[in-house]
Short mmCIF file of C-alpha atoms and ligand atoms in Angstrom, two decimals:
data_model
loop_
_atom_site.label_atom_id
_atom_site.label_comp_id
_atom_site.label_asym_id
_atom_site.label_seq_id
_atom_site.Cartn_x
_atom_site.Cartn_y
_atom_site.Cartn_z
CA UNK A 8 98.93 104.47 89.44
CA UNK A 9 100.27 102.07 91.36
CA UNK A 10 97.79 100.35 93.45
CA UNK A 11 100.05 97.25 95.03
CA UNK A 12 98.62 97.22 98.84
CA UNK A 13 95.47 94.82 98.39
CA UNK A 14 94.53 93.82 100.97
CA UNK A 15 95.96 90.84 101.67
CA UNK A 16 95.66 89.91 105.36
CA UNK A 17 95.55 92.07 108.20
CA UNK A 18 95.52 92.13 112.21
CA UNK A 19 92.81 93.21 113.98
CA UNK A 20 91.97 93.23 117.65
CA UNK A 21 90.28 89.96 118.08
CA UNK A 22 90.72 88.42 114.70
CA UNK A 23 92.68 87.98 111.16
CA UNK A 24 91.18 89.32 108.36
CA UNK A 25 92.46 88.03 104.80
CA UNK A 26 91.00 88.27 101.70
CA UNK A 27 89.13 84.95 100.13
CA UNK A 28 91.83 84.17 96.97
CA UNK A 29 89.70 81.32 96.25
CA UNK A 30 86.79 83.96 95.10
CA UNK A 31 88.62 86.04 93.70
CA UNK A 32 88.60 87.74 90.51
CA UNK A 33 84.83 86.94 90.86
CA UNK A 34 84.06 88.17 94.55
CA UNK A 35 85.88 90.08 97.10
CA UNK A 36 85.14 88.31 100.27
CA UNK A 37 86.93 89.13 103.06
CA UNK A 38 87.57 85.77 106.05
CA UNK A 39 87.65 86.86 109.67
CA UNK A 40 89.85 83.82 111.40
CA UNK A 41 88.98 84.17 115.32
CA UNK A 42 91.29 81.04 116.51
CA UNK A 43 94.59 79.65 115.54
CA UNK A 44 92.72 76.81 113.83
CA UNK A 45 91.01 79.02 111.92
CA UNK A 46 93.97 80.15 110.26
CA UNK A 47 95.77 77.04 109.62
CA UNK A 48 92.85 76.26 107.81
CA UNK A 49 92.55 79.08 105.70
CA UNK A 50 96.56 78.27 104.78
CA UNK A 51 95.78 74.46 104.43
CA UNK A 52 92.70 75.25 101.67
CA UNK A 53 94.27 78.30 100.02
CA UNK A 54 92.46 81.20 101.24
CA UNK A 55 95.83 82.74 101.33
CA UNK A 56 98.56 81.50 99.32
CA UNK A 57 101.78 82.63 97.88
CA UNK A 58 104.99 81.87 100.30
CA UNK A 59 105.64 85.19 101.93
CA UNK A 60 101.74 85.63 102.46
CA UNK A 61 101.47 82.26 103.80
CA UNK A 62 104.45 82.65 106.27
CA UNK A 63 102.86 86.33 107.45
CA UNK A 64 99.78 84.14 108.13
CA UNK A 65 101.24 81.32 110.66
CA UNK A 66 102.90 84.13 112.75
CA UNK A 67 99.33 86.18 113.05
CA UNK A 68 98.06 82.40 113.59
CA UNK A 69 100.08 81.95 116.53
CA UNK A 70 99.92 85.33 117.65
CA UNK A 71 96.37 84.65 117.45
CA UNK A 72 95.92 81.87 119.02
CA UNK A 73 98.09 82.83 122.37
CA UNK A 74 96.63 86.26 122.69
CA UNK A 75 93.33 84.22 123.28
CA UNK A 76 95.01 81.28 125.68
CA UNK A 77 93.37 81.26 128.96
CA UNK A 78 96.58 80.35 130.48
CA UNK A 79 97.66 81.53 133.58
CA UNK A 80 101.56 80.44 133.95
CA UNK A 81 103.94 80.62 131.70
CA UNK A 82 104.64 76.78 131.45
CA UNK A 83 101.30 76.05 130.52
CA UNK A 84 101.59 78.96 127.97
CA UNK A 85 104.43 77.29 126.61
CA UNK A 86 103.43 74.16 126.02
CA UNK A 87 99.87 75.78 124.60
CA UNK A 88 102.59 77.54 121.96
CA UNK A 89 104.07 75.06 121.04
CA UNK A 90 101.14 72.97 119.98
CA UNK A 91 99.97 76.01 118.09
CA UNK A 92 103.93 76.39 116.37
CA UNK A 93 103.11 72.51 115.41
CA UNK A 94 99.58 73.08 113.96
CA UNK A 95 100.72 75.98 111.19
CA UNK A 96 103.84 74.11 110.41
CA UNK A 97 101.34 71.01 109.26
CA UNK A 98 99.47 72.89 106.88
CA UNK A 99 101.97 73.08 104.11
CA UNK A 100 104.98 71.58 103.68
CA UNK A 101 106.98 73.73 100.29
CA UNK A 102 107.42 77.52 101.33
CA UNK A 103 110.02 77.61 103.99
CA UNK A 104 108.59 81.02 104.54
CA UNK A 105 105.92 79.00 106.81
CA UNK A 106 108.90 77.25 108.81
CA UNK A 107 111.10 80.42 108.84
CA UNK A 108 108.19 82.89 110.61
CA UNK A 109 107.45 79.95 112.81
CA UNK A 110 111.28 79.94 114.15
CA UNK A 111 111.09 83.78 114.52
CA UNK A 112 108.10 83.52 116.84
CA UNK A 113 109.41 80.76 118.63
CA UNK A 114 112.88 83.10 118.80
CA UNK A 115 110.59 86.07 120.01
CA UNK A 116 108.93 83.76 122.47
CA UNK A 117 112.20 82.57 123.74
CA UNK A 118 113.89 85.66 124.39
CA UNK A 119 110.75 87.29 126.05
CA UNK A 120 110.45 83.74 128.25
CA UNK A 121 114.21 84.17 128.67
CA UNK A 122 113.72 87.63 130.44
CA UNK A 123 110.96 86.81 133.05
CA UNK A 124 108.13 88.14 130.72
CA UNK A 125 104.85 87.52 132.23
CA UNK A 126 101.55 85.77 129.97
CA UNK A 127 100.15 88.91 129.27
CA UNK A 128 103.69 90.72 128.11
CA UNK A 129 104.45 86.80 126.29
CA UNK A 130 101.16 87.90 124.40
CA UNK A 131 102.17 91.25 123.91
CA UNK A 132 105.88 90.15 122.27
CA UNK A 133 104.16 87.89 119.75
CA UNK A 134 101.42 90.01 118.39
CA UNK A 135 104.55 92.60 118.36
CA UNK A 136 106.95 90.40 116.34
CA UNK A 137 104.08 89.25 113.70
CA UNK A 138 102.96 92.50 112.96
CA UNK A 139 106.56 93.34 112.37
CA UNK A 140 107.04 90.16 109.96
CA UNK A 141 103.90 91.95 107.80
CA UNK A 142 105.66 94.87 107.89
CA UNK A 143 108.91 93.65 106.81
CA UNK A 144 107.82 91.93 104.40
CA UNK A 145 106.23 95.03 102.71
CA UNK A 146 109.86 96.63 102.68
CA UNK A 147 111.58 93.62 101.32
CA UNK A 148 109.36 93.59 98.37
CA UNK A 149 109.86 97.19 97.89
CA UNK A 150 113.35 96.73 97.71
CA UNK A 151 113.09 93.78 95.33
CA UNK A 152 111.02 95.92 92.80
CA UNK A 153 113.37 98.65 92.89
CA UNK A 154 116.30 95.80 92.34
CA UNK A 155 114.56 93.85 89.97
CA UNK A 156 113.04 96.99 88.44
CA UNK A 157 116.63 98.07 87.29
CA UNK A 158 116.75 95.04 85.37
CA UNK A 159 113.56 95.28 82.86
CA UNK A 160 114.52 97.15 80.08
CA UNK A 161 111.79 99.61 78.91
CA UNK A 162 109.28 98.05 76.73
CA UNK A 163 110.21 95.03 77.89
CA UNK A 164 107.37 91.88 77.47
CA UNK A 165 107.27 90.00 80.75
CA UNK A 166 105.88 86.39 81.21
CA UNK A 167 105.42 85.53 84.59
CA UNK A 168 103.91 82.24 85.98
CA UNK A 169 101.71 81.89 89.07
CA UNK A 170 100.97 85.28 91.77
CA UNK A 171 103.42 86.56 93.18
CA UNK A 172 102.02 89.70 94.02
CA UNK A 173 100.53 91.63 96.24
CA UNK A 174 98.62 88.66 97.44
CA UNK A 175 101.11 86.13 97.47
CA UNK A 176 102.90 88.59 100.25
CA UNK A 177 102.18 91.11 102.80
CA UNK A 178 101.78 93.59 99.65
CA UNK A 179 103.46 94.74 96.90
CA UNK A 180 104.76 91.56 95.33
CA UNK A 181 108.12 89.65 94.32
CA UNK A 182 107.45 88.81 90.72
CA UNK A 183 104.59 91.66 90.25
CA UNK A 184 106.77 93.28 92.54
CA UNK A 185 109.93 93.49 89.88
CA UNK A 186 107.12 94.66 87.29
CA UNK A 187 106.17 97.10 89.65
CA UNK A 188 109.33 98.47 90.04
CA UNK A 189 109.47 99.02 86.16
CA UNK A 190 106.61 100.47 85.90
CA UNK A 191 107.63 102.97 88.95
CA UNK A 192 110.60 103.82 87.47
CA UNK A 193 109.05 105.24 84.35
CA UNK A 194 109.60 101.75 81.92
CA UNK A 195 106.79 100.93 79.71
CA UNK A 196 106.44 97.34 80.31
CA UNK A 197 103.76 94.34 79.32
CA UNK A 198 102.66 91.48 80.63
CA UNK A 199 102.11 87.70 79.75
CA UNK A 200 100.36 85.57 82.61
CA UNK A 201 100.57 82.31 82.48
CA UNK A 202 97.10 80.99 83.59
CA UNK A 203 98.89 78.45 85.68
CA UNK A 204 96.93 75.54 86.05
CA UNK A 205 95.21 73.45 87.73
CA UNK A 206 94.32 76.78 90.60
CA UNK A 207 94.61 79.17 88.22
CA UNK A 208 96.53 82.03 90.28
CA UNK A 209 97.91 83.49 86.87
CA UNK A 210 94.52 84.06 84.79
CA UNK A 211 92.38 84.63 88.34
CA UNK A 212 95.07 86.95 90.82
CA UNK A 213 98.06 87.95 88.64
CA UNK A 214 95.59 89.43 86.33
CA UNK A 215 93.28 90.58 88.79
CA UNK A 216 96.32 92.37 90.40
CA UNK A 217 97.71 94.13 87.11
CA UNK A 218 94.92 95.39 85.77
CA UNK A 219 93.66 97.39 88.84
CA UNK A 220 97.22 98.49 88.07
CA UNK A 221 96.49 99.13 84.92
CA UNK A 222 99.11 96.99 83.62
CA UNK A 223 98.42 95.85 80.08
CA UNK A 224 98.20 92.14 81.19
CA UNK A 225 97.54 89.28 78.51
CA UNK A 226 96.34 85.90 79.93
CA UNK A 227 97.80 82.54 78.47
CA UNK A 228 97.28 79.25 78.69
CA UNK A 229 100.69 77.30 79.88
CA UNK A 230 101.04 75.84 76.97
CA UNK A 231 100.96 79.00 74.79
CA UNK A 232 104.86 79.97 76.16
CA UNK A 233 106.96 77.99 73.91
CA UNK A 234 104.83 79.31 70.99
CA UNK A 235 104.84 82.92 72.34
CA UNK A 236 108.97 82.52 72.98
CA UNK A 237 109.35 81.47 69.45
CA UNK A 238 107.38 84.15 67.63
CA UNK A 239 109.56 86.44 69.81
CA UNK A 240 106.67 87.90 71.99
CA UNK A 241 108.69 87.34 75.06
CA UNK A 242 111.74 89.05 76.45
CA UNK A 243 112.11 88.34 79.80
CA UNK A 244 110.70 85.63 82.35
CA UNK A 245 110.31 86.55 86.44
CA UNK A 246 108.82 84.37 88.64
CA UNK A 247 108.37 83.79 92.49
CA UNK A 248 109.34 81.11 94.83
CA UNK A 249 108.55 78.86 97.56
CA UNK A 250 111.58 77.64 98.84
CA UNK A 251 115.36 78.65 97.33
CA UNK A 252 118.12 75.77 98.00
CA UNK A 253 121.67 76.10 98.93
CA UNK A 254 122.50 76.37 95.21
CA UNK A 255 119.89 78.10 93.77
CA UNK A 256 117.81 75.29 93.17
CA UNK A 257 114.34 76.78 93.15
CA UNK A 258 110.30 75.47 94.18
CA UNK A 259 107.63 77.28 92.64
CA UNK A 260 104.55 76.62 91.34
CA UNK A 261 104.31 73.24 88.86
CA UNK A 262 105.07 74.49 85.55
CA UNK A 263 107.91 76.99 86.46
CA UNK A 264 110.41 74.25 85.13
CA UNK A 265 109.04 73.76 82.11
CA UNK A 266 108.92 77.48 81.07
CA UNK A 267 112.62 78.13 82.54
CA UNK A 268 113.65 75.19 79.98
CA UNK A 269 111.72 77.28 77.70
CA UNK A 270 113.30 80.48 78.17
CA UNK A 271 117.18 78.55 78.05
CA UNK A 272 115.89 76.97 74.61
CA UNK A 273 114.86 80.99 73.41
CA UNK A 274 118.34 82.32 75.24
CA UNK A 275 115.55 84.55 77.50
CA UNK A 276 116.61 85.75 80.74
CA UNK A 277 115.06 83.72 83.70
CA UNK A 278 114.76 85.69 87.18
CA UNK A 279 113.16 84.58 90.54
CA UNK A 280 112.61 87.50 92.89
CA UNK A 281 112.34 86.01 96.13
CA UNK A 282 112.32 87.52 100.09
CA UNK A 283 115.65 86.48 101.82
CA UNK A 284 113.00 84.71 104.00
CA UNK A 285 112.25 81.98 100.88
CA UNK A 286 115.96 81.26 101.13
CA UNK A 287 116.61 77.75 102.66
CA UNK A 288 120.55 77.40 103.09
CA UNK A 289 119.89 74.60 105.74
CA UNK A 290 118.83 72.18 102.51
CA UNK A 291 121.88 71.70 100.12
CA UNK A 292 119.58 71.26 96.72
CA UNK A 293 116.45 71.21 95.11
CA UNK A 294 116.36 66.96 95.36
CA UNK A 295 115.45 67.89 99.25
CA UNK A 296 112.39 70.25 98.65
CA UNK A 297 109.54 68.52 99.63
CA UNK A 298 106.72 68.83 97.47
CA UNK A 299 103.35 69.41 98.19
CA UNK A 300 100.61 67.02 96.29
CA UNK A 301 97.56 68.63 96.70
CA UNK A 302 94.17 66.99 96.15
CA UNK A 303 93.02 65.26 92.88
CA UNK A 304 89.89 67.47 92.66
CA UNK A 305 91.74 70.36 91.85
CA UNK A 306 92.89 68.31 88.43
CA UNK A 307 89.60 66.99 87.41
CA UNK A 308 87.72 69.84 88.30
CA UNK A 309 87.10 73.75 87.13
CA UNK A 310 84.66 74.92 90.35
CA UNK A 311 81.96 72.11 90.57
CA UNK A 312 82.25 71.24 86.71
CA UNK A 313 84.47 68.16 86.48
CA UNK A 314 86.43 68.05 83.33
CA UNK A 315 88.36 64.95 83.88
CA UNK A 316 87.31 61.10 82.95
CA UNK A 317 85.68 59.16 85.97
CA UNK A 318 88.10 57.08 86.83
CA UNK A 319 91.34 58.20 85.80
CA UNK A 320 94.47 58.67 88.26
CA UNK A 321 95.22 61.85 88.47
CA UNK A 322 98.81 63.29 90.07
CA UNK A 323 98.89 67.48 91.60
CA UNK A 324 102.48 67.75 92.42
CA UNK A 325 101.85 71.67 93.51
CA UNK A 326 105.35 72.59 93.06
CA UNK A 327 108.46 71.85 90.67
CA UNK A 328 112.15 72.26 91.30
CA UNK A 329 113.96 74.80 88.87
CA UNK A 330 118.01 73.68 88.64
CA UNK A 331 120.08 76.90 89.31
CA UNK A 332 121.67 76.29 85.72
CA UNK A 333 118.16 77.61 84.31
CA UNK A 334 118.14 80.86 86.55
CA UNK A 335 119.95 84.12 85.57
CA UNK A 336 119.62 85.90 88.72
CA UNK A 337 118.08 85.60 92.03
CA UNK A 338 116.49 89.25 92.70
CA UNK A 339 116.56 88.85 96.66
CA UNK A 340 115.91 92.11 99.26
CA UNK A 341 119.54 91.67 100.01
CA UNK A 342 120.80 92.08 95.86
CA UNK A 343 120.78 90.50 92.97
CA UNK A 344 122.97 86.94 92.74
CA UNK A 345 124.00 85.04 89.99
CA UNK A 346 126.03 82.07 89.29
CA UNK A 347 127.65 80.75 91.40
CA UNK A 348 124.70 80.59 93.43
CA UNK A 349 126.25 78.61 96.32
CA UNK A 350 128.99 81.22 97.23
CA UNK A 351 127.15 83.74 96.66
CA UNK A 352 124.13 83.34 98.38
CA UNK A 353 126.06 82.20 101.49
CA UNK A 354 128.07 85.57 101.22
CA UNK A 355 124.81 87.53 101.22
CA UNK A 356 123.62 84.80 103.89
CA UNK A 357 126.88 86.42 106.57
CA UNK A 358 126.26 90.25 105.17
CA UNK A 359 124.22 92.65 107.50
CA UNK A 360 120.72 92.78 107.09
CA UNK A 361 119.67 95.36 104.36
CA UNK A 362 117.74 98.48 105.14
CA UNK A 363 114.66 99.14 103.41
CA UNK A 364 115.48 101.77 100.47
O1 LIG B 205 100.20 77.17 95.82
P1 LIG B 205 100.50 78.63 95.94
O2 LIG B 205 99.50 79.49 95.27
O3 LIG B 205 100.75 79.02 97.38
O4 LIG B 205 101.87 78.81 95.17
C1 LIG B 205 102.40 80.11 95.07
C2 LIG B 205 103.64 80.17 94.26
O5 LIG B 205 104.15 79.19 93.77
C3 LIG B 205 104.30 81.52 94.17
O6 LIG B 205 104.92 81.69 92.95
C4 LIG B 205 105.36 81.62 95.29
O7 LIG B 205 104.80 81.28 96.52
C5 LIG B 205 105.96 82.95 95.36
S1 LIG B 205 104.85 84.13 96.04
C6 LIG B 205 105.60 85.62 96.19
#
């Protein structure tokens, strides 16, 4: 059975819960955020990850943070949200996810400003419009599986790099969601998970996730793929995304390049499956992405063991840009696109917004 809502983060009355993905396979601790602050620092240090998750977080952040503001007119309200739109937008700079829910709160905010609303209904509005973002984002990855489900053949052996699953989103997944899909529509799939280094969200999460989904999951080191691909063990690739360019230029996690090159070299299929919210039109290709360089521990350490030589530099790009000539199909809650990304994602871009099937 599918299991597919873990719980990821959730609103409660005076607090955000999410889930500790730092402990995880090993512990299932659960991190109550009581302030706005809290929360950016939970996205900042990776207690929740994964770019639909982490934009899901920053509006429950904000909503957060205002629904405990001791302000008593709405100018000093304002400027108290804005400072709190500012703080989640510094945490990290890759998933547009994070800078897209921050424009929908600060859309939600306007509007309800714009009709007179007083502090407490201004509170009322945000903690309204984040809880909606969760729950959207729950029906756009159900839409993706049942999209990108339709294009796993049964049998089919899936590599996937990273989580993006259940955890990486509200629930359900966009990668894991696609193999989810499969899997719900009666294909007999397996699955390869890269172990995705340095953090390890393949071997400790995407794992984690599949086989309480009883998923027959095989963990890999990165550098197994090209050997896998060869012997023929592999026979499609789907992976998330942080942040989809104009073309089709695509961020995920370091090491998504390399196995897209890989799976052109092995004439594999390559799909993202991405929200419509991970779509950036307003940056014209990958070369304006920026990446995230996280810290050097996370290189020359495995928990407190480090593995690296005193003294060495050590570079942790987090993220690497995929060219849309590597990508066979975006699977997106709005359809499936292909080449040529640039017209067609802008058509999707002016269609009406999809309803949840
Ligand atoms: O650094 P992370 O763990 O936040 O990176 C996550 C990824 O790269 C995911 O593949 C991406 O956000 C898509 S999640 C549905």
């Amino acid at each position: 059975m599918i299991v597919a809502m873990l719980p990821t983060i959730a609103w409660e009355d005076d607090a955000v819960v999410m889930v500790d993905q730092r402990k995880l396979p090993a512990n299932e601790v659960y991190v109550r955020c009581r302030s706005a602050h809290d929360v950016a620092k939970a996205i900042r240090t990776m207690v929740i990850r994964g770019a639909p998750a982490i934009g899901v977080a920053a509006a429950f952040g904000i909503a957060l943070g205002m629904t405990r503001s001791k302000a008593t007119g709405t100018r000093q309200f304002a400027a108290e949200f804005q400072k709190t739109c500012d703080l989640m937008a510094a945490t990290r700079p890759t998933a547009v996810n994070l800078f897209w829910a921050i424009e929908r709160m600060k859309r939600a905010f306007a509007d309800a400003a714009h009709a007179g609303e007083s502090v407490e209904q201004l509170k009322v509005r945000l903690t309204v419009e984040a809880r909606r973002m969760h729950d959207e984002d729950v029906a756009s990855c159900r839409t993706i599986g049942k999209l990108g489900g339709e294009l796993v053949a049964d049998g089919a052996r899936i590599l996937t790099h990273c989580n993006a699953g259940a955890l990486a989103t509200a629930g359900y997944g966009t990668a894991l969601g696609v193999i989810r899909g499969a899997v719900e529509a009666g294909k007999r799939v397996t699955v390869l998970a890269d172990e995705t280094r340095p953090f390890l969200q393949g071997a400790r999460l995407t794992a984690w996730e599949l086989v309480k989904d009883g998923i027959d999951t095989t963990v890999i080191t990165d550098n197994m793929a090209g050997a896998l691909m060869l012997g023929g063990h592999v026979d499609i690739v789907v992976v998330g995304a942080d942040r989809i360019a104009a073309n089709g230029d695509t961020a995920n996690k370091i090491g998504t390049y390399s196995v897209a090159v890989l799976a052109r070299e092995h004439g594999l299929p390559f799909y993202v499956a991405a929200p419509w919210s991970t779509v950036d039109l307003a940056t014209p290709d990958g070369s304006h992405i920026p990446i995230e360089e996280r810290s050097a521990r996370e290189v020359t350490h495995v928990g407190s063991n480090q593995l690296a030589a005193q003294g060495a530099l050590i570079r942790n790009p987090a993220f690497d840009v995929t060219p849309h000539r590597y990508i066979t199909a975006i699977v997106t809650d709005r359809g499936v696109v292909r080449s040529p990304f640039e017209h067609n994602l802008r058509e999707l871009s002016d269609s009406p917004e999809p309803q949840p099937v």
